[in-house]
Tab-separated table of N, CA and C in Angstrom:
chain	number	residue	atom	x	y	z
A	1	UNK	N	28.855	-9.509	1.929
A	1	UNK	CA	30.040	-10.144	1.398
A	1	UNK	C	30.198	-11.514	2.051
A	2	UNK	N	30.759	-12.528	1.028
A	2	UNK	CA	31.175	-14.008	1.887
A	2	UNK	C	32.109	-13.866	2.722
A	3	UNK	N	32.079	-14.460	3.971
A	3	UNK	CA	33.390	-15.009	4.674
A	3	UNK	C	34.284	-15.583	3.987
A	4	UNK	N	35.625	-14.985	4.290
A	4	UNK	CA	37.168	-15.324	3.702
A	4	UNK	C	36.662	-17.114	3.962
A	5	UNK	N	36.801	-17.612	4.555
A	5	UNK	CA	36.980	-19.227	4.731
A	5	UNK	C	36.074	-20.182	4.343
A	6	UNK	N	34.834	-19.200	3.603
A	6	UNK	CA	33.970	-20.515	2.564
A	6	UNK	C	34.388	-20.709	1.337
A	7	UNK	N	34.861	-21.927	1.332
A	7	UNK	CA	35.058	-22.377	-0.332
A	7	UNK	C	34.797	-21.860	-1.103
A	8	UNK	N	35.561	-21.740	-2.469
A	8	UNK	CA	34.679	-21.388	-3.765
A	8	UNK	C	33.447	-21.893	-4.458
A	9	UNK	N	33.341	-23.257	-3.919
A	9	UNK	CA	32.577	-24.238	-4.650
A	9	UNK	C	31.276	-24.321	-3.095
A	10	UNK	N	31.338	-23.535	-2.118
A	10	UNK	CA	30.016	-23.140	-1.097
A	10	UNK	C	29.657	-21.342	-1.104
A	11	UNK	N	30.093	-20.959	-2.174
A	11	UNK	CA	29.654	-19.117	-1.343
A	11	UNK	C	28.281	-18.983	-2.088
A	12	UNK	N	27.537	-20.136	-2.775
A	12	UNK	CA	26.816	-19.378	-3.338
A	12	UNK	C	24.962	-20.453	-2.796
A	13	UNK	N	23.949	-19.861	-2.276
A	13	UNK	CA	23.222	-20.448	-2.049
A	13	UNK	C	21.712	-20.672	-2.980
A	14	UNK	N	21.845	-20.084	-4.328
A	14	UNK	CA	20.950	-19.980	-5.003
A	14	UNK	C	21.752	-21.284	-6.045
A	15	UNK	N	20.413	-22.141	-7.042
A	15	UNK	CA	21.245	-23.201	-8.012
A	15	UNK	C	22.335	-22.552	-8.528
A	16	UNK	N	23.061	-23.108	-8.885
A	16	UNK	CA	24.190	-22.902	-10.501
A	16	UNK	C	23.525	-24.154	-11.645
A	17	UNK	N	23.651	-23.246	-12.621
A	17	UNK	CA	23.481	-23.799	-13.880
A	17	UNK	C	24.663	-23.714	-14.659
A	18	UNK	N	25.463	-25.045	-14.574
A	18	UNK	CA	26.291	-25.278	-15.335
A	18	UNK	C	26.190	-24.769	-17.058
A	19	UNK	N	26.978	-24.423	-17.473
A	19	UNK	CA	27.263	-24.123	-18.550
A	19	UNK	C	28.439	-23.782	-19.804
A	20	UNK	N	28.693	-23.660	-20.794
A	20	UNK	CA	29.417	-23.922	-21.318
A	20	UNK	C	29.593	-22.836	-22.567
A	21	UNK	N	29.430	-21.776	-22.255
A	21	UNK	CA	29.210	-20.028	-22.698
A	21	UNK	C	30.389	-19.795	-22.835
A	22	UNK	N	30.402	-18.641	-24.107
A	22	UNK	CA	31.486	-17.646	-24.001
A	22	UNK	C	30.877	-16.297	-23.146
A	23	UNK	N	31.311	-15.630	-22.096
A	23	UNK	CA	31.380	-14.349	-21.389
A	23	UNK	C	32.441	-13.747	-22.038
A	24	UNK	N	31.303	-11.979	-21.902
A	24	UNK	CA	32.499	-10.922	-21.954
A	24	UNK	C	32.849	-10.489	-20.554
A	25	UNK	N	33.941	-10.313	-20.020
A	25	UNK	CA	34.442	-9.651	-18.741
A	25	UNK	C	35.233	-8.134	-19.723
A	26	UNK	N	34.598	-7.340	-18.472
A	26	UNK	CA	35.121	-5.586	-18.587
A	26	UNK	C	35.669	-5.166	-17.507
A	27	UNK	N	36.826	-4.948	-17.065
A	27	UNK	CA	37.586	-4.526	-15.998
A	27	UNK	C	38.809	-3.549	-16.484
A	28	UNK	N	38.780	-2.705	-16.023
A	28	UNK	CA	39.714	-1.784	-15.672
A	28	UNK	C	40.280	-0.904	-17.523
A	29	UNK	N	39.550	-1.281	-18.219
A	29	UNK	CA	38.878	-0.696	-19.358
A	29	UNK	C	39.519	-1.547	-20.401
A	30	UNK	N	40.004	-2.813	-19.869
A	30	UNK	CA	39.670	-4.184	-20.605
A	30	UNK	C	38.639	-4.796	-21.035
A	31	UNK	N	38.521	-5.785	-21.811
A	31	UNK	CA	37.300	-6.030	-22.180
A	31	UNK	C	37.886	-7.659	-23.004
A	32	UNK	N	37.600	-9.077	-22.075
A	32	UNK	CA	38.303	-10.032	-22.286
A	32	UNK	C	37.117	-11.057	-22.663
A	33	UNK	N	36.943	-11.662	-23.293
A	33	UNK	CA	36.474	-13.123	-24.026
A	33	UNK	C	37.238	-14.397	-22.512
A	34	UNK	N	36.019	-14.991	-21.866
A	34	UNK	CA	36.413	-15.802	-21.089
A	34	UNK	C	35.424	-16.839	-21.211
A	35	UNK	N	35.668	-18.279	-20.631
A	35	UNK	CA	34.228	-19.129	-20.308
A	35	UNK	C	33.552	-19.040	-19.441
A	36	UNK	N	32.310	-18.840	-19.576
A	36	UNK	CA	31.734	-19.083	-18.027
A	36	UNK	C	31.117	-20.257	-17.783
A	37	UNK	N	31.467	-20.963	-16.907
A	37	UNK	CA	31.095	-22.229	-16.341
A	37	UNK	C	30.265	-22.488	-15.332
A	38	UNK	N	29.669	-21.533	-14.772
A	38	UNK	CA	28.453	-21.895	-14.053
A	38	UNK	C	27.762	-20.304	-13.436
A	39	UNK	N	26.548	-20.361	-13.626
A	39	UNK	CA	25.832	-19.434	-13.665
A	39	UNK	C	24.606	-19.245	-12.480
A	40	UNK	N	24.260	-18.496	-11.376
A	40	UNK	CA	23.273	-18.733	-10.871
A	40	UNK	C	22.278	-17.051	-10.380
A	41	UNK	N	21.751	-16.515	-9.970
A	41	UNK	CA	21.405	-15.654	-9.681
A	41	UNK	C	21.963	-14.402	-9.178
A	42	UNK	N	22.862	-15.009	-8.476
A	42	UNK	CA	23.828	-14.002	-7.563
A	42	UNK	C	24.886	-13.871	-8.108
A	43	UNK	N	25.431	-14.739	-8.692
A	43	UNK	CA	26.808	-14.869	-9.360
A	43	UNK	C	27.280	-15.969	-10.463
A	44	UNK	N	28.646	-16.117	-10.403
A	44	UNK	CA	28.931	-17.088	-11.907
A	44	UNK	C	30.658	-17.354	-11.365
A	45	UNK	N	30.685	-18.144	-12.026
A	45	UNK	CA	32.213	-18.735	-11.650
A	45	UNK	C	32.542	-19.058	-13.288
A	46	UNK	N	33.931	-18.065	-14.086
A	46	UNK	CA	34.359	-17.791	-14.850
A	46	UNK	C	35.731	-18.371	-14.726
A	47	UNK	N	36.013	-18.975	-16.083
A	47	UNK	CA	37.639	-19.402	-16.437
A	47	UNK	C	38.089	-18.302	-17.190
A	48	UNK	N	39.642	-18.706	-17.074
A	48	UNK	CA	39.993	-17.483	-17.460
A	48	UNK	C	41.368	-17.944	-17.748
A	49	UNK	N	41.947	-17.703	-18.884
A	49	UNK	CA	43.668	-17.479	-19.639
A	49	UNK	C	44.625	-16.913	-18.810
A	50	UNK	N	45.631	-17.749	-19.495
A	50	UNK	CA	46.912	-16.404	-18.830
A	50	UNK	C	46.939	-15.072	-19.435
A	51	UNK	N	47.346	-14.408	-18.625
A	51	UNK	CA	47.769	-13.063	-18.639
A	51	UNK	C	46.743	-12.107	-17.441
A	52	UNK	N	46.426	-10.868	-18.215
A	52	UNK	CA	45.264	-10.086	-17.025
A	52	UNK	C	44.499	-10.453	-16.706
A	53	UNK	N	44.084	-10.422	-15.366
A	53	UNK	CA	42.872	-11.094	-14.795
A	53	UNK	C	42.031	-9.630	-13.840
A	54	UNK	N	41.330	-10.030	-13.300
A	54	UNK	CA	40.906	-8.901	-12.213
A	54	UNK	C	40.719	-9.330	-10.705
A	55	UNK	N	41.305	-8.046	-10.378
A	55	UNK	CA	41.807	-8.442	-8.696
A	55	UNK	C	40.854	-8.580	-7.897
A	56	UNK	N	40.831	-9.760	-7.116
A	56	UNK	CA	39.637	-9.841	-5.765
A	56	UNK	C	39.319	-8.803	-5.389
A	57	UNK	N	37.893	-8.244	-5.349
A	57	UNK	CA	37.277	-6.532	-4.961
A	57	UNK	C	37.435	-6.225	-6.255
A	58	UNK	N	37.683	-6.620	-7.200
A	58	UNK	CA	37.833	-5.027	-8.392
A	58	UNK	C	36.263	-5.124	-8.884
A	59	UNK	N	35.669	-4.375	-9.144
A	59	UNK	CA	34.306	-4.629	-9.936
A	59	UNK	C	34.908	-4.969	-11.292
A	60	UNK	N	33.686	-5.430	-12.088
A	60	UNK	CA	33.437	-6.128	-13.265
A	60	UNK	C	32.515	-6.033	-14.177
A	61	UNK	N	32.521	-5.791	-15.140
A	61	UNK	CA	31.135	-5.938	-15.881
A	61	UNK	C	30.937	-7.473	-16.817
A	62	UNK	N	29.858	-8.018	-16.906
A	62	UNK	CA	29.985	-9.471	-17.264
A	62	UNK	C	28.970	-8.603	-18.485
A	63	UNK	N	28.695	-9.150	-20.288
A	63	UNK	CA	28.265	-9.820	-20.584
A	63	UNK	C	28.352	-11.023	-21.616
A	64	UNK	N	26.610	-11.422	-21.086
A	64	UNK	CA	26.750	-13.047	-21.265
A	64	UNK	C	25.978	-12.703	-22.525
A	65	UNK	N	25.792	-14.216	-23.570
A	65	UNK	CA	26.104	-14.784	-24.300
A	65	UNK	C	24.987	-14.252	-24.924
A	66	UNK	N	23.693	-13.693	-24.165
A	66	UNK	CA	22.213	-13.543	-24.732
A	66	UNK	C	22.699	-11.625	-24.631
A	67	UNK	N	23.841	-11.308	-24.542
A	67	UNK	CA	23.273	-9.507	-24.428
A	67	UNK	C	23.157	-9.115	-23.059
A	68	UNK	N	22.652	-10.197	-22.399
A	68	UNK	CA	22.425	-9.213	-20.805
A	68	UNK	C	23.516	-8.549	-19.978
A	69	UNK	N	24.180	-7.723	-19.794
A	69	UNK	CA	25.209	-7.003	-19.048
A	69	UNK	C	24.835	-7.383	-17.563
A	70	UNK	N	25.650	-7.588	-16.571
A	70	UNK	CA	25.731	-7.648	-15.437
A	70	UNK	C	27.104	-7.054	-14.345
A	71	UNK	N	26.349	-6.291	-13.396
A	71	UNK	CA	27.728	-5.652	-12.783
A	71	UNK	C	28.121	-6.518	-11.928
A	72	UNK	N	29.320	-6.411	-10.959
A	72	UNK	CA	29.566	-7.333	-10.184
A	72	UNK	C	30.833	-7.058	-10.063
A	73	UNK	N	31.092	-8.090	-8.828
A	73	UNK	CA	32.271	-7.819	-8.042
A	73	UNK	C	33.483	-9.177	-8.001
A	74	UNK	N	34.305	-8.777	-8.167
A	74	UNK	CA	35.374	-10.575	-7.943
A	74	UNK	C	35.237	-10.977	-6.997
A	75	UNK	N	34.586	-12.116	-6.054
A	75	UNK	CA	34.584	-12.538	-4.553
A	75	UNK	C	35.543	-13.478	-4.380
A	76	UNK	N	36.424	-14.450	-5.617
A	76	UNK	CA	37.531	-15.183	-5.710
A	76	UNK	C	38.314	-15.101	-6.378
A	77	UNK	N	39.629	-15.590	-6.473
A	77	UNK	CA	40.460	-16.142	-7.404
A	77	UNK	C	41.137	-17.566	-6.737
A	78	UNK	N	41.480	-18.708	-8.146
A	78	UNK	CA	41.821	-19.957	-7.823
A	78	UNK	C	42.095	-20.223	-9.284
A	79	UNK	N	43.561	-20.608	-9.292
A	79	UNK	CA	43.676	-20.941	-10.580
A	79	UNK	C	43.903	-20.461	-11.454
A	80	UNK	N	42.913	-21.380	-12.463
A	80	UNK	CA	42.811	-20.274	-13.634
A	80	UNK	C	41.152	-19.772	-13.442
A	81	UNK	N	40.092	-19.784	-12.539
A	81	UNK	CA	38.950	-19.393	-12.277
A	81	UNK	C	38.571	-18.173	-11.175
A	82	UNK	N	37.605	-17.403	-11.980
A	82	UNK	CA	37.359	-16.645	-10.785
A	82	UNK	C	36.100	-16.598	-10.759
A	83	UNK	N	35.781	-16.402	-9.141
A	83	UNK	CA	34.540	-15.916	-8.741
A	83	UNK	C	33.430	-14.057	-8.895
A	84	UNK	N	32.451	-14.069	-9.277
A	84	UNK	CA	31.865	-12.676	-9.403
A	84	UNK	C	30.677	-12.927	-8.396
A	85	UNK	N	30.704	-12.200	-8.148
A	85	UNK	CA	29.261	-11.832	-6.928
A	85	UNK	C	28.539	-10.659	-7.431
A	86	UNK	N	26.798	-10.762	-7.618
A	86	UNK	CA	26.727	-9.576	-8.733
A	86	UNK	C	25.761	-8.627	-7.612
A	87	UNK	N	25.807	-7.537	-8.553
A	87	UNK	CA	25.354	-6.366	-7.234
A	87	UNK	C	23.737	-6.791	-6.929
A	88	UNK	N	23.046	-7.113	-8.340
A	88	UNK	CA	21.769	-7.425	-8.281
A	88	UNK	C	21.760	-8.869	-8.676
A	89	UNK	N	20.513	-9.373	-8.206
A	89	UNK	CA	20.584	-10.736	-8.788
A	89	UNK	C	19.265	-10.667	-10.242
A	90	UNK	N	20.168	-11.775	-10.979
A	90	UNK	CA	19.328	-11.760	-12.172
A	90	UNK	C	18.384	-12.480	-11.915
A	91	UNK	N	17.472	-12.305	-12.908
A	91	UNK	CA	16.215	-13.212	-12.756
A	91	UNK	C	16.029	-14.468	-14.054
A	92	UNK	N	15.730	-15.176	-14.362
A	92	UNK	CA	15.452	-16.197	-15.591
A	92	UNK	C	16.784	-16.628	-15.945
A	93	UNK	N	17.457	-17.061	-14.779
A	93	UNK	CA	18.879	-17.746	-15.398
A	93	UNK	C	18.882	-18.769	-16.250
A	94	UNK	N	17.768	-20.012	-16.385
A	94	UNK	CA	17.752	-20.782	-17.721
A	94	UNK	C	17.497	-19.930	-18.555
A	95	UNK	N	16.402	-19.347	-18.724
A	95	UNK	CA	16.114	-18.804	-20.155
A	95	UNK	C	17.488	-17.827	-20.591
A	96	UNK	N	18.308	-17.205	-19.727
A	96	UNK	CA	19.598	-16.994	-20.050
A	96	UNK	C	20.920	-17.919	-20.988
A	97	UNK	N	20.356	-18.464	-20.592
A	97	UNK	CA	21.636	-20.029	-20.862
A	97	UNK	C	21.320	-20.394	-22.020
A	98	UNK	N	20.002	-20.847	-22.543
A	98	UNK	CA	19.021	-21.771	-23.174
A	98	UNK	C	19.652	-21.135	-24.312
A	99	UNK	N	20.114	-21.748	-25.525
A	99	UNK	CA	20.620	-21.620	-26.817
A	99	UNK	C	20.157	-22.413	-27.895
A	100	UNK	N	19.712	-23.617	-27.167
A	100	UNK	CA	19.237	-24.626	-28.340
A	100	UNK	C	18.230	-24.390	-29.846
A	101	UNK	N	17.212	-22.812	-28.839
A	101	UNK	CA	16.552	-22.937	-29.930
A	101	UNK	C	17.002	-21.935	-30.835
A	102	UNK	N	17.920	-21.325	-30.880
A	102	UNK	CA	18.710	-20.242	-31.306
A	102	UNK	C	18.760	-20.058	-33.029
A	103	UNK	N	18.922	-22.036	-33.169
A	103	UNK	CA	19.496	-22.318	-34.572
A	103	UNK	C	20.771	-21.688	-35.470
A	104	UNK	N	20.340	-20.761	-36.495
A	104	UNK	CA	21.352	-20.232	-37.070
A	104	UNK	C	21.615	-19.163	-36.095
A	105	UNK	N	20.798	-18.639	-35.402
A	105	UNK	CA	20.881	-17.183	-34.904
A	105	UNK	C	22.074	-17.261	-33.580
A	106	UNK	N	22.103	-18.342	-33.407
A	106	UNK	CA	23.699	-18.881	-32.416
A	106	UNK	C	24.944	-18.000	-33.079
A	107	UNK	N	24.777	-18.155	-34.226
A	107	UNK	CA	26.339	-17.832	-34.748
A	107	UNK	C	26.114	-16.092	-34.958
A	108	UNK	N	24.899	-15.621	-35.325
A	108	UNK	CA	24.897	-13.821	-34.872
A	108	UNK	C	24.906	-13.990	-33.897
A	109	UNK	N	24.346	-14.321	-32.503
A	109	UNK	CA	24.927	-13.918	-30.982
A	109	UNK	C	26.512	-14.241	-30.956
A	110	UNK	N	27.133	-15.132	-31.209
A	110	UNK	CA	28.564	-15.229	-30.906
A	110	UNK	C	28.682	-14.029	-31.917
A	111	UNK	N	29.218	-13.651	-33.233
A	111	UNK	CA	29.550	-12.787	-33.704
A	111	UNK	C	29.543	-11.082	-32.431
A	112	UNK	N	28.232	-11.015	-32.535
A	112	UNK	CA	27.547	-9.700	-31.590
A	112	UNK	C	28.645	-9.900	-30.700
A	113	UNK	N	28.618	-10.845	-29.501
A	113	UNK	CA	29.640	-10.460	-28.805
A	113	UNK	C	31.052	-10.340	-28.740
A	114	UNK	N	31.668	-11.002	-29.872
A	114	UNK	CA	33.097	-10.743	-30.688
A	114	UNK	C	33.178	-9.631	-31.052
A	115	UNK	N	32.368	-8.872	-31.627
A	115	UNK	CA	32.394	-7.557	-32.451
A	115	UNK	C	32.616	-6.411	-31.143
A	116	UNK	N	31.618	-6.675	-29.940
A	116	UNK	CA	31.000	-6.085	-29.108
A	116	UNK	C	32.407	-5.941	-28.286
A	117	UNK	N	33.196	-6.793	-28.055
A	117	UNK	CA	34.305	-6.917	-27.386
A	117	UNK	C	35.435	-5.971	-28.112
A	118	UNK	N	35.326	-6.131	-29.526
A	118	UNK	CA	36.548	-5.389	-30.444
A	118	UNK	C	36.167	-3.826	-30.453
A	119	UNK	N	35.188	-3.874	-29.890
A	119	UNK	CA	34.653	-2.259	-30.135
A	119	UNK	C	35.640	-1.461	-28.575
A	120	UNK	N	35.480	-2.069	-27.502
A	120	UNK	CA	35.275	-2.081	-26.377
A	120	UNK	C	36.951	-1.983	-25.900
């Protein structure tokens, strides 16, 4: 676990890959549409709306934009952003991200995870 007194913007020592994704977050048998704004192996730093959020320590389930599910834990809150710290680290975080070549098939992945969320 990070030390209470490192920044949000130092707990993480692997890149972040900025990004500009819709995430699903699953907590406490919610299941919320958020942005995720930066992405790296270990973790991701997620925006997030008013209303429910999930409490520092609560686990989480993330998924992102390609299908991949990820478990994980809240290591922050600030704002309207929170921090996840994931149990495992992923592997191929660009090829995660990478949408460009998607074309039409962009708009079935967003659908998939809209649907995926209403089910949920």
């Amino acid at each position: 676990m990070i030390p209470e007194d490192v920044s949000s913007d130092e707990r993480r020592n692997e890149q972040r890959h900025e990004t500009r994704q819709h995430v699903a977050i699953q907590f406490r048998g919610l299941r919320l549409i958020c942005d995720l704004d930066d992405l790296s192996e270990s973790g991701a730093k997620i925006s997030v709306g008013d209303g429910i959020v999930p409490n520092k320590g609560e686990s989480v389930t993330l998924t992102l934009f390609d299908g991949t599910t990820i478990e994980g834990e809240v290591s922050w809150l600030e704002d309207k952003h929170l921090g996840v710290e994931f149990r495992h680290p992923i592997p191929d975080v660009d090829e995660r991200l990478d949408c460009e070549n998607l074309g039409r098939a962009f708009f079935g992945k967003a659908v998939t995870l809209q649907k995926a969320n209403r089910r949920n």
